[in-house]
Amino acid sequence: MHAIITTGLGKTYPGGKEALKDLSLQLDEGEVFGFLGPNGAGKTTAVKLLTGMLNPTAGSALVMGHDPEKDPERVHALCGVVTENARMYDHLSGLENLMFYGALYGQNSFESRERADMLLAGLALHDAKDKKLGAYSTGMRQKLSFARALMHRPRMLFLDEPTSGMDPESGIKVNQMITRLAKEEGVTVFLCTHQLRYAQDICTRFGLISEGAMLMTGTLPELQNAVLPGIRVRIRADKLPAGLPLQEAGNGVFEGSLGEEGEVADLVRKIVLQGGDLYRVEVEKPSLEEIYFALTRNREAAK
Amino acid sequence: MKTAMKALINKDLKAITKNKQLFASIIVVPLIMGVFLPLLFVVIFHFVPDEMGDLQPLLNLLPAKGIKDGQTMVLSLLINYLMPGFFLMIPLMAASVMAASAFVSEKEKSTLETLLLSPLSLREIFTAKVLSAFILSMLVSLATFLLMTLAFETAVYLLMGRLVALHFSWVLILLLVGPAVSLLAITLIVRTSAKSQTAMEAQQRSVFLILPLLLLVIGQLTGVMLLDAWMLLGLGIVLGAIAYVLMWGAVKKITYEKLMGI
Ligand SMILES: Nc1ncnc2c1ncn2[C@@H]1O[C@H](COP(=O)(O)OP(=O)(O)OP(=O)(O)O)[C@@H](O)[C@H]1O
Ligand SMILES: [Mg+2]
């Protein structure tokens, strides 16, 4: 079964702003889908449509087999959601908050307590569990929201900027949890983020959206092939034979792009056979960040 | 009822007792309307009975069955005819404060979205919220009624050495008119909650519900209309029916988008 299927999903806000256009997407179970795009691109709007908080003005969606427009409760029972606007109660402690949301999912106080304790410990919040949420820092709140979304062992997670405001250790911890949930428990993750380095590490597939329109979807290699094909080599050598596709970048370092990995061997062979001394060879594929910028730049240029 | 709904009701009721300001505002009106006011009437009547002379035309209207003396009649008039109008402000106020807090402050503090993302349906969340306001207002009403009876009878007994019988109409007020007034106040708050950005604003909207109650009090005072049990029964049924119809109208139209103000 697909975790998410959308067909021509679109949302125009009452004011007339078309925030999402014709989104057609399929996610398999266990995928970690990175939904990337600049501010105002429509990411949060998409999450709200998929969780039934907004009604689509075009198209339709199925999340874990249920239509979020018609059966939002069923979708909610299967999904955990972290968004910026979904806060918890300042007058309750971290633990009380989690136990309350556990109760909303039908857990008795024993179950919810056990689950909450486990999640709090996993996110290094155990020492703050009896503190009122009002006294939590931004990052602590964000961690607690993540814990809240996991209280009912959801089959699917919608995470809208889950690590914003967290320190690097916490960010890594959360990302590890996301990866583990996906790999070991087959949880599907729909992750909106601006942190492209993290996204590159934890997502199995990506979608790049801009101004409400999906520009491209695919795995990292697919995106690399489509947007910035080829690989980059950086070589440090004492001398280079003429006619190689490399440019001097100073300090005896030469850089250039090649079509595929096989060409690297050719290049190295040529240098060595001509009597050059090689000190270092680095081969690199474009990062997600580079692809992102290339794509958004292309789009700017097209306008 | 689902345990999840109970958890929600529990949370709302606990929240109100933890919020000192809200709790104070829920306690103050009942103390003034239910305890201070009847005591004041009794004391004035005891020490300056002439001040009550204006009530004579009213007394003539009263069905004087079984009541022997004028003094008891005045006291009976106070507690059985004058007090109900004031008393009804208690469920009205408690229900409004609680409903405003339960609906609007969730929005104000951005906790509504989290709640809407739970597996409870909109209708269940709505029902739980209405119930928590209703339960609180009934608890406050009943407690105030007991306090009022105790304070009034004690004062009357100590000052004038007698007890005054409460009419059957109090049963109707507590179990029918009061609940109907609560429901009406809750409905009003809920219907305007989408438009109100703060709980304060929502409460202020319900204040105008006090006006008809004041009319009731004035009506009683001037003898234009003395409510007997039958009239109370009718009033309770009519108000309850209006509240019910308005409430279901609101429930049917409610959507996630509307609640979040989109
Ligand atoms: N309630 C609303 N009413 C009208 N327009 C809205 C509303 N919410 C969002 N928009 C508009 O829809 C567009 C998409 O917004 P959205 O919040 O989905 O962007 P986003 O990709 O999540 O951005 P960010 O990265 O900043 O979180 C924006 O132009 C925004 O102004
Ligand atoms: Mg957003």
Coordinates of N, CA, C and O and ligand atoms in Angstrom, one line a residue, chain A residues 13-15 17-20 37-46 48 54 84 160-161 194 209, chain B residues 261-262, ligand 1:
Chain A
Y13 N -6.1 29.7 -1.1 CA -6.7 30.3 0.1 C -7.8 31.2 -0.2 O -7.9 31.8 -1.3
P14 N -8.8 31.5 0.7 CA -9.9 32.4 0.4 C -9.5 33.7 -0.1 O -10.1 34.3 -0.9
G15 N -8.3 34.2 0.3 CA -7.8 35.5 -0.2 C -7.5 35.4 -1.7 O -7.2 36.5 -2.3
K17 N -4.8 33.4 -2.8 CA -3.5 32.9 -3.0 C -3.5 31.4 -3.3 O -4.0 30.6 -2.5
E18 N -2.9 31.1 -4.4 CA -2.8 29.7 -4.8 C -1.5 29.1 -4.2 O -0.4 29.3 -4.8
A19 N -1.6 28.5 -3.0 CA -0.4 28.1 -2.3 C 0.1 26.8 -2.7 O 1.3 26.5 -2.6
L20 N -0.8 25.9 -3.3 CA -0.3 24.6 -3.8 C -1.0 24.3 -5.1 O -2.2 24.5 -5.2
G37 N 11.9 23.4 -0.1 CA 11.5 24.6 -0.9 C 11.7 25.9 -0.1 O 11.7 25.8 1.2
P38 N 11.8 27.0 -0.7 CA 12.0 28.2 0.0 C 10.7 28.6 0.8 O 9.7 28.0 0.7
N39 N 10.9 29.6 1.6 CA 9.8 30.1 2.5 C 8.6 30.5 1.6 O 8.8 31.1 0.5
G40 N 7.4 30.1 2.0 CA 6.2 30.4 1.3 C 6.0 29.5 0.1 O 5.1 29.8 -0.8
A41 N 6.8 28.4 0.0 CA 6.7 27.6 -1.2 C 5.4 26.7 -1.2 O 4.9 26.3 -2.2
G42 N 4.8 26.5 0.0 CA 3.6 25.7 0.1 C 3.8 24.4 0.9 O 2.9 23.5 0.8
K43 N 4.9 24.3 1.6 CA 5.2 23.0 2.3 C 4.2 22.8 3.4 O 3.5 21.7 3.5
T44 N 4.0 23.8 4.3 CA 3.1 23.7 5.4 C 1.7 23.5 4.9 O 0.9 22.7 5.4
T45 N 1.3 24.2 3.8 CA 0.0 24.0 3.2 C -0.2 22.6 2.8 O -1.3 22.0 3.1
A46 N 0.8 22.0 2.2 CA 0.7 20.6 1.8 C 0.5 19.7 3.0 O -0.4 18.8 3.0
K48 N -0.9 20.5 5.9 CA -2.2 20.7 6.4 C -3.3 20.1 5.6 O -4.3 19.6 6.1
L54 N -6.8 21.5 6.4 CA -7.3 22.3 5.3 C -8.0 21.4 4.3 O -7.7 20.3 4.1
E84 N 4.8 23.9 13.5 CA 5.1 25.1 14.3 C 3.9 25.5 15.1 O 4.1 25.9 16.3
D160 N 7.1 19.1 10.1 CA 7.3 20.4 9.5 C 8.4 21.1 10.3 O 8.1 21.6 11.4
E161 N 9.6 21.2 9.8 CA 10.7 21.8 10.5 C 10.9 21.2 11.9 O 10.9 22.0 12.9
H194 N 14.5 23.0 5.9 CA 15.4 23.9 5.2 C 16.8 23.4 5.5 O 17.8 24.0 5.0
I209 N 9.9 22.0 -4.1 CA 8.8 22.7 -4.4 C 9.1 24.2 -4.4 O 9.9 24.7 -3.6
Chain B
G261 N -9.7 29.7 11.8 CA -9.8 31.0 11.3 C -9.3 31.3 9.9 O -8.7 32.3 9.6
I262 N -9.5 30.3 9.0 CA -9.0 30.5 7.6 C -10.2 30.8 6.7 O -11.2 30.2 6.8
Ligands
LIG1 N1 -4.1 31.1 6.1 C1 -3.6 31.6 5.0 N2 -4.3 32.5 4.2 C2 -3.8 33.0 3.1 N3 -2.6 32.6 2.6 C3 -1.9 31.8 3.3 C4 -2.3 31.2 4.5 N4 -1.3 30.4 4.9 C5 -0.3 30.4 4.0 N5 -0.6 31.3 3.0 C6 0.2 31.6 1.9 O1 0.4 30.4 1.2 C7 1.8 30.3 0.7 C8 2.4 29.0 1.2 O2 2.6 29.1 2.6 P1 3.2 27.9 3.4 O3 3.0 28.2 4.8 O4 2.6 26.6 2.9 O5 4.7 28.0 3.0 P2 5.9 27.1 3.5 O6 6.5 26.4 2.3 O7 5.5 26.2 4.7 O8 6.9 28.2 4.0 P3 8.0 28.2 5.2 O9 9.2 27.6 4.7 O10 8.2 29.6 5.5 O11 7.4 27.5 6.4 C9 2.5 31.6 1.2 O12 2.5 32.5 0.1 C10 1.6 32.1 2.3 O13 1.6 33.5 2.3

